[in-house]
Coordinates of C-alpha atoms in Angstrom, one line a residue:
X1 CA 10.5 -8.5 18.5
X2 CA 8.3 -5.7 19.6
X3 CA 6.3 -5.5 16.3
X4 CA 5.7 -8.8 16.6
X5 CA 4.3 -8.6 19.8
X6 CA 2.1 -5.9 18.6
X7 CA 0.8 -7.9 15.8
X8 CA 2.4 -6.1 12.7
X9 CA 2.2 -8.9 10.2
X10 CA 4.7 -10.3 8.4
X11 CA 6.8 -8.5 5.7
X12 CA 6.7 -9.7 2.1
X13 CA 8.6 -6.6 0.3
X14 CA 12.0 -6.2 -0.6
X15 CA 11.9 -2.7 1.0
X16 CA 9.7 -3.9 4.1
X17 CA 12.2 -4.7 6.5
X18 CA 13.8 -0.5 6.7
X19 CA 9.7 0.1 7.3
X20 CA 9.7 -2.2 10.0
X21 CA 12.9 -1.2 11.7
X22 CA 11.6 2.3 11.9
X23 CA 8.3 0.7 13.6
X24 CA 10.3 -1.2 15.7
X25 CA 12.3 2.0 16.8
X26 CA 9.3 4.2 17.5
X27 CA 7.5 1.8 19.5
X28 CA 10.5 0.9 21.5
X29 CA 10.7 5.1 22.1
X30 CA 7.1 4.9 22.9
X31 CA 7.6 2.5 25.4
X32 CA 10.4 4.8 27.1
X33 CA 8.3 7.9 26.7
X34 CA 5.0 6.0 28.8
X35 CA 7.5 4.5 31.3
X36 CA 9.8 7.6 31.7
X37 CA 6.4 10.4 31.7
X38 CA 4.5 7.8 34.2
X39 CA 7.5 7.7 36.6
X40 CA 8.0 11.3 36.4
X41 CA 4.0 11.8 37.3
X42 CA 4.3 9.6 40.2
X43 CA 6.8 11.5 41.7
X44 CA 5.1 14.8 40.9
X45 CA 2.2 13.5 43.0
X46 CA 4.9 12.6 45.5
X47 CA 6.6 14.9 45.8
X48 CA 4.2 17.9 45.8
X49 CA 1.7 16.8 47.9
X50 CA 0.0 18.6 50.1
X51 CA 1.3 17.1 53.2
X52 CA 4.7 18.1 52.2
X53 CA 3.7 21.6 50.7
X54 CA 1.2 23.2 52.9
X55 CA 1.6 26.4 51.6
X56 CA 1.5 27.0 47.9
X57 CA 5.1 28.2 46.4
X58 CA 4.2 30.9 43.5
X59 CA 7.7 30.9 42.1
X60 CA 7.5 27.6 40.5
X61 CA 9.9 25.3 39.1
X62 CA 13.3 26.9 38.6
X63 CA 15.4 23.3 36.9
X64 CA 15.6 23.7 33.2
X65 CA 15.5 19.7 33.2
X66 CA 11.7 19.1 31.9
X67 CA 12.9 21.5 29.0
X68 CA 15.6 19.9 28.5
X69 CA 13.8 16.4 28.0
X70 CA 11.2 17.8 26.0
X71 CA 13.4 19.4 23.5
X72 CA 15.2 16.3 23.3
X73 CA 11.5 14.3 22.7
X74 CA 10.6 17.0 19.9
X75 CA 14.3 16.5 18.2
X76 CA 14.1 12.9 18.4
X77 CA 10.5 12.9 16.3
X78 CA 11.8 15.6 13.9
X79 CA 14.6 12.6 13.4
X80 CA 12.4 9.8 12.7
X81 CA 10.0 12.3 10.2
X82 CA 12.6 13.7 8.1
X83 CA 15.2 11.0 8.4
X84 CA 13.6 8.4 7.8
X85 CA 9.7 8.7 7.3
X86 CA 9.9 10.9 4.2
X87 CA 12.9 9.5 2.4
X88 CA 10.8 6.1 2.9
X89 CA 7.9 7.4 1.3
X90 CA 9.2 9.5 -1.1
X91 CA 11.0 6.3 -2.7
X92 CA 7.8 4.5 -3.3
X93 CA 6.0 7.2 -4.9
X94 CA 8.7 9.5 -6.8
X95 CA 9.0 9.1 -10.3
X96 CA 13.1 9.3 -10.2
X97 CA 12.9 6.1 -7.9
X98 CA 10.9 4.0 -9.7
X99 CA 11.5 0.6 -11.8
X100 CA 12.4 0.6 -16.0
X101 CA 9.3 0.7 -17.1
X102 CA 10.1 -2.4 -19.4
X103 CA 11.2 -4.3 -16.5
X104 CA 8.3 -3.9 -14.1
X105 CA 4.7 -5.2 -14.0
X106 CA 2.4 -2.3 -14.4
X107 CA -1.1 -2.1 -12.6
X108 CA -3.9 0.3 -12.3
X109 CA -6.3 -0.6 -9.1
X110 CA -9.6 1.3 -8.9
X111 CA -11.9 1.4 -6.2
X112 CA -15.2 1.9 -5.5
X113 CA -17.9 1.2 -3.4
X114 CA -17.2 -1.3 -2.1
X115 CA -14.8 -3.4 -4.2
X116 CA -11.5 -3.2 -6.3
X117 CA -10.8 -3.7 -9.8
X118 CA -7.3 -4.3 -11.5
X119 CA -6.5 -3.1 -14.6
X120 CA -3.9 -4.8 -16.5
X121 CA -3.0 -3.8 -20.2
X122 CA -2.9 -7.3 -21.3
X123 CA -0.2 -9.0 -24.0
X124 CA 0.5 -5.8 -26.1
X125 CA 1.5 -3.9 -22.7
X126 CA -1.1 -0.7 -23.5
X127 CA -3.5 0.4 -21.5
X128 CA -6.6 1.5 -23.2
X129 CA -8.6 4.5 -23.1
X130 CA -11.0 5.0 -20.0
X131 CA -14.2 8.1 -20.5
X132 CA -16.2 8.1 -17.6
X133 CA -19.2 8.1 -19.7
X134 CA -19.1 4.8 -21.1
X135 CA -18.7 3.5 -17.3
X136 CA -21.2 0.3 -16.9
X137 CA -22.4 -2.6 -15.4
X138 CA -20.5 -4.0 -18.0
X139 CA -17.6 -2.0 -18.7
X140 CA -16.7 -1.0 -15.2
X141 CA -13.7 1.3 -16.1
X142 CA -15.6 2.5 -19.1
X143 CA -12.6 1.0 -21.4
X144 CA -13.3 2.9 -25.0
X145 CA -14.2 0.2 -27.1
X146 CA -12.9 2.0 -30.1
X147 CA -9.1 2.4 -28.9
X148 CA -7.5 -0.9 -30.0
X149 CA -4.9 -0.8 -27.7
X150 CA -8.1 -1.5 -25.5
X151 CA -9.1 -4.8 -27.2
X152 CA -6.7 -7.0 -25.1
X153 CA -7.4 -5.3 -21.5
X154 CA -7.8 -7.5 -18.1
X155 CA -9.8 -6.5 -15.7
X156 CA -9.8 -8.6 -11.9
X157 CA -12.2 -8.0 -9.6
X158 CA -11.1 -8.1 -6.5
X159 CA -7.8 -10.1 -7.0
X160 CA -4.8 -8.5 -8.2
X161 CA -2.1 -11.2 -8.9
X162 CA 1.7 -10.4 -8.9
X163 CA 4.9 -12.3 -9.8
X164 CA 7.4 -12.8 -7.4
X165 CA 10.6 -10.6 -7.1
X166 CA 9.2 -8.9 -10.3
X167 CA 8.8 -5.1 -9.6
X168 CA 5.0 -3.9 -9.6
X169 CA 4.2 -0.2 -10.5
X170 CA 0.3 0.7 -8.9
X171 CA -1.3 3.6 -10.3
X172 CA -4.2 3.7 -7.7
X173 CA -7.4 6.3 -8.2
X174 CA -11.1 5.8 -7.4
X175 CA -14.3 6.0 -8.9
X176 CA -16.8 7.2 -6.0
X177 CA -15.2 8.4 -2.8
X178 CA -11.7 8.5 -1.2
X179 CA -10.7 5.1 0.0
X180 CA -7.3 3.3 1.1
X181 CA -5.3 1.1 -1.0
X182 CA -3.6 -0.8 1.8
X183 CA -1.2 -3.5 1.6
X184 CA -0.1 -4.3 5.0
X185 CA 2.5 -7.0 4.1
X186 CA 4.2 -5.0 1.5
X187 CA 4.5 -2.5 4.0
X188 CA 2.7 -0.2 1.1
X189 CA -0.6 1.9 2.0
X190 CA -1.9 4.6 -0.4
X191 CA -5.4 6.9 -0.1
X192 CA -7.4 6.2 -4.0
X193 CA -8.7 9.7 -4.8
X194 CA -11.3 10.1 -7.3
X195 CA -9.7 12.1 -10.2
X196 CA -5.6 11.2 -9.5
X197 CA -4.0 8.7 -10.6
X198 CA -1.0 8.3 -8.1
X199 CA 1.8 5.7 -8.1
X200 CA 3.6 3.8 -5.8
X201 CA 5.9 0.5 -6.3
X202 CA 7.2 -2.2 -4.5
X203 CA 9.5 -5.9 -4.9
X204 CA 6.8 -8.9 -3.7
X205 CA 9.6 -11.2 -2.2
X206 CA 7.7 -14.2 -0.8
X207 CA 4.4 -16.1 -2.1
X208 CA 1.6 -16.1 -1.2
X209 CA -2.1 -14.8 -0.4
X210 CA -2.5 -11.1 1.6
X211 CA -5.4 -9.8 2.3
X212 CA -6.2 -6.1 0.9
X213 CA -7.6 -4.1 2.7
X214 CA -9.2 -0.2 2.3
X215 CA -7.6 1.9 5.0
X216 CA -10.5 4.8 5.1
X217 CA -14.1 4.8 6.7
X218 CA -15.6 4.8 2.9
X219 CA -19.5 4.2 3.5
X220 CA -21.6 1.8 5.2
X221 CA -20.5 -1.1 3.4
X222 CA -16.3 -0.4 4.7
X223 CA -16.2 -3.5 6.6
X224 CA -17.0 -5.9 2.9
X225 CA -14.0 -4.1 0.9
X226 CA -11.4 -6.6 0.9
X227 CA -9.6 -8.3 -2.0
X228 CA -6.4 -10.4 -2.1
X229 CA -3.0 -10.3 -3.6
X230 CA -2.3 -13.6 -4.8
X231 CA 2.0 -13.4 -5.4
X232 CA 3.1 -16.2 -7.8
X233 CA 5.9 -17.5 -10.1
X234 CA 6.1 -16.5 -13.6
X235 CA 4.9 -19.9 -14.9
X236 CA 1.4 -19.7 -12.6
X237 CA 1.1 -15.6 -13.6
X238 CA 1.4 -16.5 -17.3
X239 CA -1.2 -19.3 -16.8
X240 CA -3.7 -17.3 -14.6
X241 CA -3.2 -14.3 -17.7
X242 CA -3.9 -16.9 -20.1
X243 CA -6.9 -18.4 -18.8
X244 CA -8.4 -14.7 -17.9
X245 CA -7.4 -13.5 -21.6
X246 CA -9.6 -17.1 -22.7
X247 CA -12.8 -15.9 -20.5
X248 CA -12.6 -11.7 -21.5
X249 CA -11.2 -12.2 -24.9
X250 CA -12.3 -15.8 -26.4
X251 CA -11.6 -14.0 -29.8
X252 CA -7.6 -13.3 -29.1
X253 CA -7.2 -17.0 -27.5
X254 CA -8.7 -18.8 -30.6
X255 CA -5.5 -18.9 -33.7
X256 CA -7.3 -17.6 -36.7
X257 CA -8.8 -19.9 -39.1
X258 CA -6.2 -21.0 -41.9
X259 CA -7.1 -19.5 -45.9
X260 CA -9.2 -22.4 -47.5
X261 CA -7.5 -24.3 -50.0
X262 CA -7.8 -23.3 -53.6
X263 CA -10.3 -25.4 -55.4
X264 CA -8.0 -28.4 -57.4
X265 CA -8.6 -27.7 -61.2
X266 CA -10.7 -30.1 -63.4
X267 CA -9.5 -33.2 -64.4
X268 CA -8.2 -33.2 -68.2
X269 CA -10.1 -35.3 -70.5

């Protein structure tokens, strides 16, 4: 209930809920930690004032107690960081955790200033070949348009649309500066660094439209970077891939023409 009450919004991942009950765990520890160290400075500035001390002691504090509790503060964090923090993290972006490849939907999301683009690798499942030269108004990911596992690419500006309880794989890198790929109900949030390429992955497990959003101060135009995450069935992801492979690839969408027929032969006199 205390996330809630701190506005943490809704989670939509299959792993979301162990992310929240570690939230829910430090905050509730915070909350005894501000209660318990403003109790114990009220009755420092009872205790020791100077009405009831008029003569300074120089020996100081002889109870072991304050060690005691702040020993027990520092283990308690230790806990929360390597028992649950980092095997959290470490099974959204280590290779050994991750989905079959075959059975998850794979996405790259680029940033720049100040937008996102998603990649898909459209029907053939290849991504093509990105150079950085060939980087345009465009060809924003500076596709090469002489790699034909390139010919069938999707690109989304600033929508990236997902199929329920299907697996997604985000490779997440950046164009310009370092911004924040976060998704805040899928409990995933990932920094975009020019020149990596790093993965995470997550289950969507309701539908719907989240907001992303980039977690890092990238420039003076921060505030307009936002896209959604639009989390569908199958049937509405295959028609949303169909329609975009109509509009970037009218040439793959059209069946190809069939052979003319062969010219009858003349009539026999």
């Amino acid at each position: 209930m205390i996330n809630k009450m701190l506005g943490i919004v809704p989670n939509a991942s299959e792993h979301g809920y162990l992310v929240d009950h570690m939230l829910e765990f430090c905050h509730w520890f915070m909350a005894l930690l501000f209660v318990g160290w403003t109790l114990f400075f009220l009755f420092t500035i009872f205790r020791f004032h100077k009405s009831r001390n008029p003569k300074a002691n120089y020996h100081g504090v002889h109870s072991k107690a304050s060690a005691h509790l702040e020993f027990t503060v520092v283990l308690v964090e230790a806990v929360l960081l390597l028992g649950f923090a980092l095997p959290l993290w470490g099974k959204r972006v280590t290779g050994e955790s991750f989905p079959d490849a075959k059975d998850a939907l794979h996405v790259h999301a680029v940033a720049e200033q100040f937008a996102w683009n998603f990649h898909y690798p459209g029907p053939d499942g290849v991504f093509g070949r990105q150079n950085l030269a060939l980087v345009s108004g465009s060809n924003p990911l500076g596709l090469d348009p002489n790699d034909p596992a390139g010919k069938d690419d999707l690109i989304s500006k600033n929508e990236l649309h997902l199929i329920n309880h299907k697996p997604v794989v985000v490779e997440i890198t950046s164009k310009d500066v370092i911004h924040g790929f976060a998704l805040e109900h899928m409990r995933i949030s990932q920094d975009a660094i020019p020149g990596s390429r790093i993965p995470a992955w997550f289950r969507p497990i309701v539908k719907g439209q989240y907001e992303i959003v980039c977690s890092q101060l990238c420039g003076a135009g921060h505030f307009a970077m936002r896209a959604m995450m639009l989390v569908e069935d199958k049937a509405e992801f295959d028609a949303w891939m169909k329609d975009t492979i109509q509009l970037q690839h009218p040439e793959l969408a059209q069946p190809a023409a069939a052979p003319a027929a062969p010219a009858a032969p003349p009539a026999a006199k």
